[in-house]
mmCIF file of C-alpha atoms and ligand atoms in Angstrom:
data_model
loop_
_atom_site.group_PDB
_atom_site.id
_atom_site.type_symbol
_atom_site.label_atom_id
_atom_site.label_comp_id
_atom_site.label_asym_id
_atom_site.label_seq_id
_atom_site.Cartn_x
_atom_site.Cartn_y
_atom_site.Cartn_z
ATOM 1 C CA GLN W 1 90.099 49.866 -51.624
ATOM 2 C CA THR W 2 86.286 49.996 -51.692
ATOM 3 C CA LEU W 3 84.388 48.819 -48.916
ATOM 4 C CA ASP W 4 82.916 45.745 -51.180
ATOM 5 C CA GLU W 5 86.510 44.720 -51.859
ATOM 6 C CA GLY W 6 87.506 44.834 -48.089
ATOM 7 C CA LEU W 7 84.474 43.176 -47.279
ATOM 8 C CA GLU W 8 84.908 40.303 -50.034
ATOM 9 C CA LYS W 9 85.821 37.566 -47.747
ATOM 10 C CA SER W 10 82.560 38.064 -45.502
ATOM 11 C CA LYS W 11 80.630 38.556 -48.520
ATOM 12 C CA THR W 12 81.976 35.420 -50.372
ATOM 13 C CA SER W 13 81.196 33.237 -47.306
ATOM 14 C CA PHE W 14 77.934 34.532 -46.493
ATOM 15 C CA PHE W 15 76.785 34.278 -49.929
ATOM 16 C CA SER W 16 77.785 30.795 -50.749
ATOM 17 C CA LYS W 17 76.687 29.618 -47.646
ATOM 18 C CA LEU W 18 73.392 31.071 -47.965
ATOM 19 C CA THR W 19 72.952 29.670 -51.391
ATOM 20 C CA LYS W 20 73.815 26.207 -50.427
ATOM 21 C CA ALA W 21 71.306 26.480 -47.426
ATOM 22 C CA VAL W 22 68.546 27.548 -49.871
ATOM 23 C CA ALA W 23 69.797 25.166 -52.629
ATOM 24 C CA GLY W 24 66.711 23.012 -54.309
ATOM 25 C CA LYS W 25 64.115 24.685 -52.128
ATOM 26 C CA SER W 26 61.611 26.981 -53.588
ATOM 27 C CA LYS W 27 60.070 28.164 -50.190
ATOM 28 C CA VAL W 28 61.402 29.368 -46.865
ATOM 29 C CA ASP W 29 60.753 26.553 -44.304
ATOM 30 C CA ASP W 30 62.078 25.345 -40.991
ATOM 31 C CA GLU W 31 64.918 23.816 -42.257
ATOM 32 C CA VAL W 32 66.070 26.924 -44.393
ATOM 33 C CA LEU W 33 65.619 28.833 -41.130
ATOM 34 C CA ASP W 34 67.689 26.663 -39.409
ATOM 35 C CA ASN W 35 70.250 26.726 -41.796
ATOM 36 C CA LEU W 36 70.037 30.428 -41.676
ATOM 37 C CA GLU W 37 70.537 30.391 -38.171
ATOM 38 C CA GLU W 38 73.784 28.403 -38.531
ATOM 39 C CA ILE W 39 75.129 30.756 -41.046
ATOM 40 C CA LEU W 40 74.545 33.995 -39.216
ATOM 41 C CA VAL W 41 75.941 32.513 -35.845
ATOM 42 C CA ALA W 42 78.803 31.509 -37.895
ATOM 43 C CA SER W 43 79.443 34.849 -39.252
ATOM 44 C CA ASP W 44 79.647 36.060 -35.983
ATOM 45 C CA VAL W 45 76.448 38.091 -35.665
ATOM 46 C CA GLY W 46 76.166 36.838 -32.121
ATOM 47 C CA VAL W 47 73.215 34.154 -30.886
ATOM 48 C CA ASP W 48 70.940 36.828 -29.402
ATOM 49 C CA THR W 49 71.008 39.076 -32.581
ATOM 50 C CA THR W 50 70.695 36.174 -34.673
ATOM 51 C CA LEU W 51 67.533 34.939 -32.868
ATOM 52 C CA LYS W 52 66.116 38.364 -33.437
ATOM 53 C CA ILE W 53 66.952 38.245 -37.155
ATOM 54 C CA ILE W 54 65.379 34.678 -37.268
ATOM 55 C CA THR W 55 62.224 35.663 -35.556
ATOM 56 C CA ARG W 56 61.548 38.726 -37.855
ATOM 57 C CA ILE W 57 61.880 36.399 -40.764
ATOM 58 C CA GLU W 58 59.714 33.835 -39.242
ATOM 59 C CA LYS W 59 57.117 36.576 -38.594
ATOM 60 C CA ARG W 60 57.433 37.513 -42.464
ATOM 61 C CA VAL W 61 56.888 33.997 -43.033
ATOM 62 C CA ALA W 62 53.731 33.702 -40.958
ATOM 63 C CA GLU W 63 52.451 37.069 -42.309
ATOM 64 C CA ASP W 64 52.910 36.042 -46.129
ATOM 65 C CA LYS W 65 51.922 32.598 -45.850
ATOM 66 C CA TYR W 66 54.608 31.749 -48.804
ATOM 67 C CA LEU W 67 57.828 33.064 -48.640
ATOM 68 C CA GLY W 68 60.016 31.948 -51.956
ATOM 69 C CA THR W 69 63.841 31.097 -51.188
ATOM 70 C CA ASP W 70 64.357 33.792 -54.158
ATOM 71 C CA GLU W 71 63.120 36.374 -51.853
ATOM 72 C CA LEU W 72 65.024 35.511 -48.978
ATOM 73 C CA ASN W 73 68.337 37.757 -49.676
ATOM 74 C CA LYS W 74 65.982 40.666 -50.189
ATOM 75 C CA ILE W 75 63.826 39.927 -46.866
ATOM 76 C CA LEU W 76 66.998 39.212 -44.901
ATOM 77 C CA ARG W 77 68.493 42.474 -46.223
ATOM 78 C CA GLU W 78 65.599 44.479 -45.044
ATOM 79 C CA GLU W 79 65.369 42.848 -41.816
ATOM 80 C CA ILE W 80 68.881 43.511 -40.844
ATOM 81 C CA ALA W 81 68.553 47.175 -42.165
ATOM 82 C CA ALA W 82 65.439 47.662 -39.797
ATOM 83 C CA LEU W 83 67.317 45.965 -36.962
ATOM 84 C CA LEU W 84 70.458 48.330 -37.319
ATOM 85 C CA SER W 85 68.158 51.278 -37.829
ATOM 86 C CA GLU W 86 67.013 50.477 -34.283
ATOM 87 C CA THR W 87 70.398 50.963 -32.895
ATOM 88 C CA ASN W 88 72.429 54.086 -33.390
ATOM 89 C CA LEU W 89 74.906 52.995 -35.773
ATOM 90 C CA GLY W 90 76.667 55.425 -38.130
ATOM 91 C CA GLU W 91 75.544 56.306 -41.500
ATOM 92 C CA ALA W 92 77.956 59.172 -42.139
ATOM 93 C CA SER W 93 80.533 58.950 -44.924
ATOM 94 C CA GLU W 94 83.081 61.635 -44.337
ATOM 95 C CA PHE W 95 85.890 62.074 -41.726
ATOM 96 C CA THR W 96 84.732 64.968 -39.507
ATOM 97 C CA ILE W 97 83.751 66.161 -35.839
ATOM 98 C CA PRO W 98 81.116 68.253 -34.574
ATOM 99 C CA SER W 99 81.574 71.904 -34.481
ATOM 100 C CA GLY W 100 82.252 73.910 -31.117
ATOM 101 C CA LYS W 101 84.741 71.869 -29.341
ATOM 102 C CA LYS W 102 88.062 73.109 -30.005
ATOM 103 C CA PRO W 103 89.944 70.817 -29.341
ATOM 104 C CA TYR W 104 87.774 67.868 -29.819
ATOM 105 C CA VAL W 105 89.350 65.008 -27.816
ATOM 106 C CA ILE W 106 89.162 61.766 -28.786
ATOM 107 C CA MET W 107 90.301 58.729 -26.009
ATOM 108 C CA VAL W 108 90.858 55.753 -27.501
ATOM 109 C CA VAL W 109 90.830 52.237 -25.658
ATOM 110 C CA GLY W 110 91.314 48.689 -26.679
ATOM 111 C CA VAL W 111 93.283 45.967 -25.707
ATOM 112 C CA ASN W 112 96.850 45.282 -27.242
ATOM 113 C CA GLY W 113 96.872 43.904 -30.865
ATOM 114 C CA VAL W 114 93.467 44.796 -31.849
ATOM 115 C CA GLY W 115 94.990 47.516 -34.306
ATOM 116 C CA LYS W 116 94.647 50.411 -31.734
ATOM 117 C CA THR W 117 97.814 52.269 -32.968
ATOM 118 C CA THR W 118 97.008 51.581 -36.579
ATOM 119 C CA THR W 119 93.421 52.938 -36.217
ATOM 120 C CA ILE W 120 94.804 56.012 -34.262
ATOM 121 C CA GLY W 121 97.501 56.599 -37.332
ATOM 122 C CA LYS W 122 94.927 55.922 -39.910
ATOM 123 C CA LEU W 123 92.547 58.307 -38.317
ATOM 124 C CA SER W 124 95.207 61.148 -38.065
ATOM 125 C CA HIS W 125 95.928 60.858 -41.411
ATOM 126 C CA GLN W 126 92.216 61.130 -42.308
ATOM 127 C CA PHE W 127 91.492 63.941 -40.049
ATOM 128 C CA LYS W 128 94.662 65.801 -41.510
ATOM 129 C CA LYS W 129 93.617 65.346 -44.941
ATOM 130 C CA ALA W 130 90.126 66.806 -44.235
ATOM 131 C CA GLY W 131 92.075 69.904 -42.903
ATOM 132 C CA PHE W 132 92.309 69.564 -39.243
ATOM 133 C CA LYS W 133 95.229 69.973 -37.022
ATOM 134 C CA VAL W 134 95.864 67.007 -34.973
ATOM 135 C CA VAL W 135 97.882 66.233 -31.805
ATOM 136 C CA LEU W 136 98.405 62.699 -30.542
ATOM 137 C CA GLY W 137 99.142 61.575 -27.146
ATOM 138 C CA ALA W 138 100.972 58.450 -26.163
ATOM 139 C CA ALA W 139 98.942 57.736 -22.639
ATOM 140 C CA ASP W 140 99.497 54.000 -23.050
ATOM 141 C CA THR W 141 102.365 54.123 -21.235
ATOM 142 C CA PHE W 142 102.590 50.137 -20.119
ATOM 143 C CA ARG W 143 104.795 48.861 -23.394
ATOM 144 C CA ALA W 144 107.519 51.012 -24.791
ATOM 145 C CA ALA W 145 106.662 49.374 -28.038
ATOM 146 C CA ALA W 146 103.489 51.114 -27.758
ATOM 147 C CA ILE W 147 104.686 54.517 -27.452
ATOM 148 C CA ASP W 148 107.353 53.735 -30.330
ATOM 149 C CA GLN W 149 104.864 52.413 -32.800
ATOM 150 C CA LEU W 150 102.740 55.653 -32.172
ATOM 151 C CA GLN W 151 105.701 57.382 -32.896
ATOM 152 C CA ILE W 152 106.271 55.724 -36.232
ATOM 153 C CA TRP W 153 102.743 56.649 -37.228
ATOM 154 C CA ALA W 154 103.186 60.198 -36.139
ATOM 155 C CA ASP W 155 106.001 60.513 -38.347
ATOM 156 C CA ARG W 156 104.598 58.932 -41.006
ATOM 157 C CA VAL W 157 101.270 60.863 -41.094
ATOM 158 C CA GLY W 158 103.084 64.111 -39.860
ATOM 159 C CA VAL W 159 101.384 65.174 -36.749
ATOM 160 C CA PRO W 160 102.991 65.837 -33.348
ATOM 161 C CA LEU W 161 103.213 63.253 -30.700
ATOM 162 C CA VAL W 162 103.085 64.159 -26.988
ATOM 163 C CA LYS W 163 104.790 61.365 -24.942
ATOM 164 C CA GLN W 164 106.800 60.586 -21.826
ATOM 165 C CA GLN W 165 108.850 57.479 -20.579
ATOM 166 C CA MET W 166 107.459 54.202 -20.511
ATOM 167 C CA GLY W 167 105.926 53.562 -17.188
ATOM 168 C CA SER W 168 104.821 57.067 -16.552
ATOM 169 C CA ASP W 169 101.513 58.289 -15.567
ATOM 170 C CA PRO W 170 98.790 58.036 -18.358
ATOM 171 C CA ALA W 171 96.922 60.766 -16.937
ATOM 172 C CA SER W 172 100.298 63.107 -16.941
ATOM 173 C CA VAL W 173 100.584 62.249 -20.364
ATOM 174 C CA ALA W 174 97.059 63.015 -21.301
ATOM 175 C CA PHE W 175 97.370 66.569 -19.348
ATOM 176 C CA ASP W 176 100.528 67.464 -21.105
ATOM 177 C CA THR W 177 98.897 66.527 -24.441
ATOM 178 C CA LEU W 178 95.879 68.566 -23.960
ATOM 179 C CA GLN W 179 98.180 71.445 -22.723
ATOM 180 C CA SER W 180 99.964 71.308 -25.769
ATOM 181 C CA ALA W 181 97.149 70.925 -28.437
ATOM 182 C CA VAL W 182 95.627 74.162 -26.568
ATOM 183 C CA ALA W 183 98.842 75.888 -27.137
ATOM 184 C CA GLN W 184 99.112 74.768 -30.973
ATOM 185 C CA ASN W 185 95.218 75.590 -31.283
ATOM 186 C CA ALA W 186 94.586 72.210 -32.469
ATOM 187 C CA ASP W 187 91.582 71.133 -33.699
ATOM 188 C CA ILE W 188 91.644 67.557 -32.529
ATOM 189 C CA VAL W 189 93.327 65.353 -29.706
ATOM 190 C CA ILE W 190 93.820 61.848 -30.305
ATOM 191 C CA ILE W 191 94.908 60.088 -26.904
ATOM 192 C CA ASP W 192 95.946 56.265 -26.759
ATOM 193 C CA THR W 193 95.140 54.739 -23.554
ATOM 194 C CA ALA W 194 94.825 51.706 -21.451
ATOM 195 C CA GLY W 195 96.072 48.623 -23.766
ATOM 196 C CA ARG W 196 95.840 45.946 -21.032
ATOM 197 C CA LEU W 197 92.979 44.652 -19.653
ATOM 198 C CA HIS W 198 94.112 44.534 -16.179
ATOM 199 C CA ASN W 199 91.269 43.734 -13.698
ATOM 200 C CA LYS W 200 88.075 45.629 -14.342
ATOM 201 C CA THR W 201 88.567 47.970 -11.119
ATOM 202 C CA ASN W 202 92.091 48.836 -12.293
ATOM 203 C CA LEU W 203 90.982 49.618 -15.906
ATOM 204 C CA MET W 204 88.054 51.533 -14.606
ATOM 205 C CA ALA W 205 90.439 53.642 -12.216
ATOM 206 C CA GLU W 206 92.867 54.393 -14.833
ATOM 207 C CA LEU W 207 90.475 55.628 -17.376
ATOM 208 C CA THR W 208 88.412 57.611 -14.867
ATOM 209 C CA LYS W 209 91.860 59.276 -13.750
ATOM 210 C CA VAL W 210 92.868 60.240 -17.293
ATOM 211 C CA LYS W 211 89.509 61.772 -17.745
ATOM 212 C CA ARG W 212 89.289 63.822 -14.681
ATOM 213 C CA VAL W 213 93.032 64.950 -15.356
ATOM 214 C CA MET W 214 92.054 65.852 -19.004
ATOM 215 C CA GLN W 215 89.186 68.011 -17.479
ATOM 216 C CA LYS W 216 91.550 70.505 -15.929
ATOM 217 C CA VAL W 217 92.649 71.530 -19.383
ATOM 218 C CA VAL W 218 89.343 70.908 -21.396
ATOM 219 C CA ASP W 219 86.352 70.924 -18.905
ATOM 220 C CA ASP W 220 84.142 68.539 -20.983
ATOM 221 C CA ALA W 221 86.896 66.184 -22.423
ATOM 222 C CA PRO W 222 86.832 63.600 -23.742
ATOM 223 C CA HIS W 223 84.265 64.232 -26.285
ATOM 224 C CA GLU W 224 84.523 60.866 -27.485
ATOM 225 C CA VAL W 225 85.468 57.556 -26.247
ATOM 226 C CA LEU W 226 86.546 55.410 -29.107
ATOM 227 C CA LEU W 227 86.826 51.380 -28.343
ATOM 228 C CA VAL W 228 88.886 49.650 -30.867
ATOM 229 C CA LEU W 229 87.835 46.035 -31.513
ATOM 230 C CA ASP W 230 89.308 43.319 -33.662
ATOM 231 C CA GLY W 231 86.576 42.212 -36.028
ATOM 232 C CA SER W 232 88.267 39.025 -36.535
ATOM 233 C CA THR W 233 88.209 37.789 -33.250
ATOM 234 C CA GLY W 234 84.315 37.211 -33.050
ATOM 235 C CA GLN W 235 83.407 36.145 -29.413
ATOM 236 C CA ASN W 236 86.617 37.927 -27.857
ATOM 237 C CA ALA W 237 85.202 41.042 -29.356
ATOM 238 C CA PHE W 238 82.160 40.729 -27.577
ATOM 239 C CA GLU W 239 83.838 40.211 -24.254
ATOM 240 C CA GLN W 240 85.974 43.101 -24.848
ATOM 241 C CA ALA W 241 83.067 45.231 -25.475
ATOM 242 C CA LYS W 242 81.371 44.365 -22.392
ATOM 243 C CA GLN W 243 84.430 44.763 -20.304
ATOM 244 C CA PHE W 244 85.385 48.522 -21.710
ATOM 245 C CA THR W 245 81.698 49.514 -21.480
ATOM 246 C CA ALA W 246 81.500 48.433 -17.681
ATOM 247 C CA ALA W 247 84.711 50.337 -17.026
ATOM 248 C CA THR W 248 84.076 53.642 -19.199
ATOM 249 C CA GLU W 249 81.340 54.779 -20.824
ATOM 250 C CA VAL W 250 82.176 54.011 -24.305
ATOM 251 C CA THR W 251 80.634 56.335 -27.102
ATOM 252 C CA ALA W 252 81.909 54.740 -30.469
ATOM 253 C CA LEU W 253 83.418 51.733 -31.950
ATOM 254 C CA ALA W 254 86.279 50.981 -34.466
ATOM 255 C CA VAL W 255 86.050 47.544 -35.652
ATOM 256 C CA THR W 256 89.351 46.580 -37.297
ATOM 257 C CA LYS W 257 90.454 43.516 -39.856
ATOM 258 C CA LEU W 258 87.424 43.355 -41.491
ATOM 259 C CA ASP W 259 89.424 42.508 -44.807
ATOM 260 C CA GLY W 260 90.987 39.379 -43.029
ATOM 261 C CA THR W 261 87.528 37.804 -41.945
ATOM 262 C CA ALA W 262 84.415 36.021 -43.054
ATOM 263 C CA LYS W 263 83.208 37.289 -40.152
ATOM 264 C CA GLY W 264 81.907 40.856 -40.693
ATOM 265 C CA GLY W 265 78.796 39.936 -39.165
ATOM 266 C CA VAL W 266 80.428 40.899 -35.982
ATOM 267 C CA VAL W 267 79.621 44.364 -36.643
ATOM 268 C CA ILE W 268 75.686 43.650 -36.683
ATOM 269 C CA GLY W 269 75.961 41.662 -33.255
ATOM 270 C CA ILE W 270 78.082 44.368 -31.377
ATOM 271 C CA SER W 271 75.863 47.296 -32.573
ATOM 272 C CA ASP W 272 72.496 45.610 -31.567
ATOM 273 C CA GLN W 273 73.759 44.312 -28.139
ATOM 274 C CA PHE W 274 75.670 47.526 -26.879
ATOM 275 C CA ARG W 275 73.915 49.847 -28.941
ATOM 276 C CA ILE W 276 77.059 52.116 -29.357
ATOM 277 C CA PRO W 277 77.627 53.630 -33.109
ATOM 278 C CA VAL W 278 80.220 51.805 -35.104
ATOM 279 C CA LYS W 279 82.028 54.638 -36.172
ATOM 280 C CA TYR W 280 85.190 53.539 -38.185
ATOM 281 C CA ILE W 281 85.957 49.955 -39.607
ATOM 282 C CA GLY W 282 89.391 48.971 -40.721
ATOM 283 C CA VAL W 283 89.802 47.084 -43.889
ATOM 284 C CA GLY W 284 93.392 46.495 -44.284
ATOM 285 C CA GLU W 285 96.936 47.783 -42.936
ATOM 286 C CA GLY W 286 97.534 50.673 -45.124
ATOM 287 C CA ILE W 287 96.978 54.214 -44.165
ATOM 288 C CA GLU W 288 94.234 54.451 -46.443
ATOM 289 C CA HIS W 289 92.219 51.230 -44.886
ATOM 290 C CA LEU W 290 89.975 53.137 -42.731
ATOM 291 C CA GLN W 291 86.597 54.152 -43.403
ATOM 292 C CA VAL W 292 83.753 55.830 -41.686
ATOM 293 C CA PHE W 293 81.098 53.275 -41.369
ATOM 294 C CA ASN W 294 77.912 53.670 -42.779
ATOM 295 C CA LYS W 295 75.433 51.066 -41.978
ATOM 296 C CA TYR W 296 73.595 51.425 -45.391
ATOM 297 C CA GLU W 297 76.509 50.734 -47.279
ATOM 298 C CA PHE W 298 77.595 47.679 -44.840
ATOM 299 C CA VAL W 299 74.436 45.834 -45.424
ATOM 300 C CA ASP W 300 74.488 46.719 -49.015
ATOM 301 C CA SER W 301 77.717 45.077 -49.492
ATOM 302 C CA PHE W 302 76.504 41.990 -48.035
ATOM 303 C CA PHE W 303 73.534 41.897 -49.980
ATOM 304 C CA LYS W 304 74.237 43.110 -53.150
HETATM 305 P P1 GDP B 1 97.572 47.649 -31.283
HETATM 306 O O1 GDP B 1 98.379 46.515 -30.488
HETATM 307 O O2 GDP B 1 96.199 47.592 -30.693
HETATM 308 O O3 GDP B 1 98.085 48.993 -31.138
HETATM 309 O O4 GDP B 1 97.575 46.978 -32.565
HETATM 310 P P2 GDP B 1 98.470 47.551 -33.807
HETATM 311 O O5 GDP B 1 97.983 48.756 -34.116
HETATM 312 O O6 GDP B 1 99.818 47.404 -33.604
HETATM 313 O O7 GDP B 1 98.139 46.476 -35.001
HETATM 314 C C1 GDP B 1 98.300 45.207 -35.022
HETATM 315 C C2 GDP B 1 98.332 44.452 -36.353
HETATM 316 O O8 GDP B 1 96.937 44.477 -37.240
HETATM 317 C C3 GDP B 1 99.338 45.234 -37.211
HETATM 318 O O9 GDP B 1 100.112 43.994 -37.884
HETATM 319 C C4 GDP B 1 98.270 45.766 -37.893
HETATM 320 O O10 GDP B 1 98.803 46.128 -39.428
HETATM 321 C C5 GDP B 1 97.366 45.233 -38.076
HETATM 322 N N1 GDP B 1 96.139 45.816 -38.677
HETATM 323 C C6 GDP B 1 95.434 46.650 -37.872
HETATM 324 N N2 GDP B 1 94.178 47.315 -38.312
HETATM 325 C C7 GDP B 1 93.967 46.410 -39.477
HETATM 326 C C8 GDP B 1 92.869 46.149 -40.431
HETATM 327 O O11 GDP B 1 91.967 46.831 -40.564
HETATM 328 N N3 GDP B 1 93.272 45.069 -41.500
HETATM 329 C C9 GDP B 1 94.250 44.302 -41.435
HETATM 330 N N4 GDP B 1 94.411 43.157 -42.157
HETATM 331 N N5 GDP B 1 95.292 44.565 -40.501
HETATM 332 C C10 GDP B 1 95.305 45.544 -39.424
#
């Protein structure tokens, strides 16, 4: 599945709306801008980021005196690309890790249902395919189902999973996982954590403890804190990003379910607002349906 196919819903909807917004108009005027603003908000770009984009286009209109609607696509694409360039959004295309960290420890956070387990499974598969030795840790110990689901993915991908009983201390599972990874000379450890948004203080305490205990084994772990967000939930995704970034230092985002939504714009808004790179996007339920996020490809897929 290509990025274009995966984002078909967002694309079609964005384009049909944009086409309607400019129908019968030859120049970009206030009405076209108002319509564009509505379309961007409806695509879940977020109000703040939408206003930034509109302001940029207004500036172009003012500078050029006349802006034909036939040029709107091109200008919009340029302005969104420029906006994304101000964030440190990903522009890679391969599943890889920085060298010199062994094992490279990825701590995955996110609420239940967003696709956290699936993303860990798909990511393990890609890393394994790329030649890395991967070990998983089931430190989301609150639900038995979370551990079972992760086991299913571990078996499917063919990577070891370190786990304990449901209800055990997440930090203890993380500790065991890192020890096991070091003993096996693994390249990458992926730790599943904190599946519920309890109150902020608890979440922060749990994640802090997991980190501290991991550092007894690998002193600069985790190297990456990956927050998984469901791209089809719009404002909820923004809210979760807010809560998790307040509770821990999130270094990267994975945005899932972009295949099932007409609201792929959430990626633009979240990147702009939180200044955290989107590293991966989920574009389907299958094992291959995870892609390394590339901002240029993403913008192009909307504006081709
Ligand atoms: P978790 O509770 O966060 O661990 O969520 P799961 O990984 O169990 O995923 C919840 C549901 O979302 C499952 O049915 C997954 O197949 C589905 N899912 C996860 N990622 C994607 C995606 O990128 N696209 C689609 N369409 N479904 C996804």
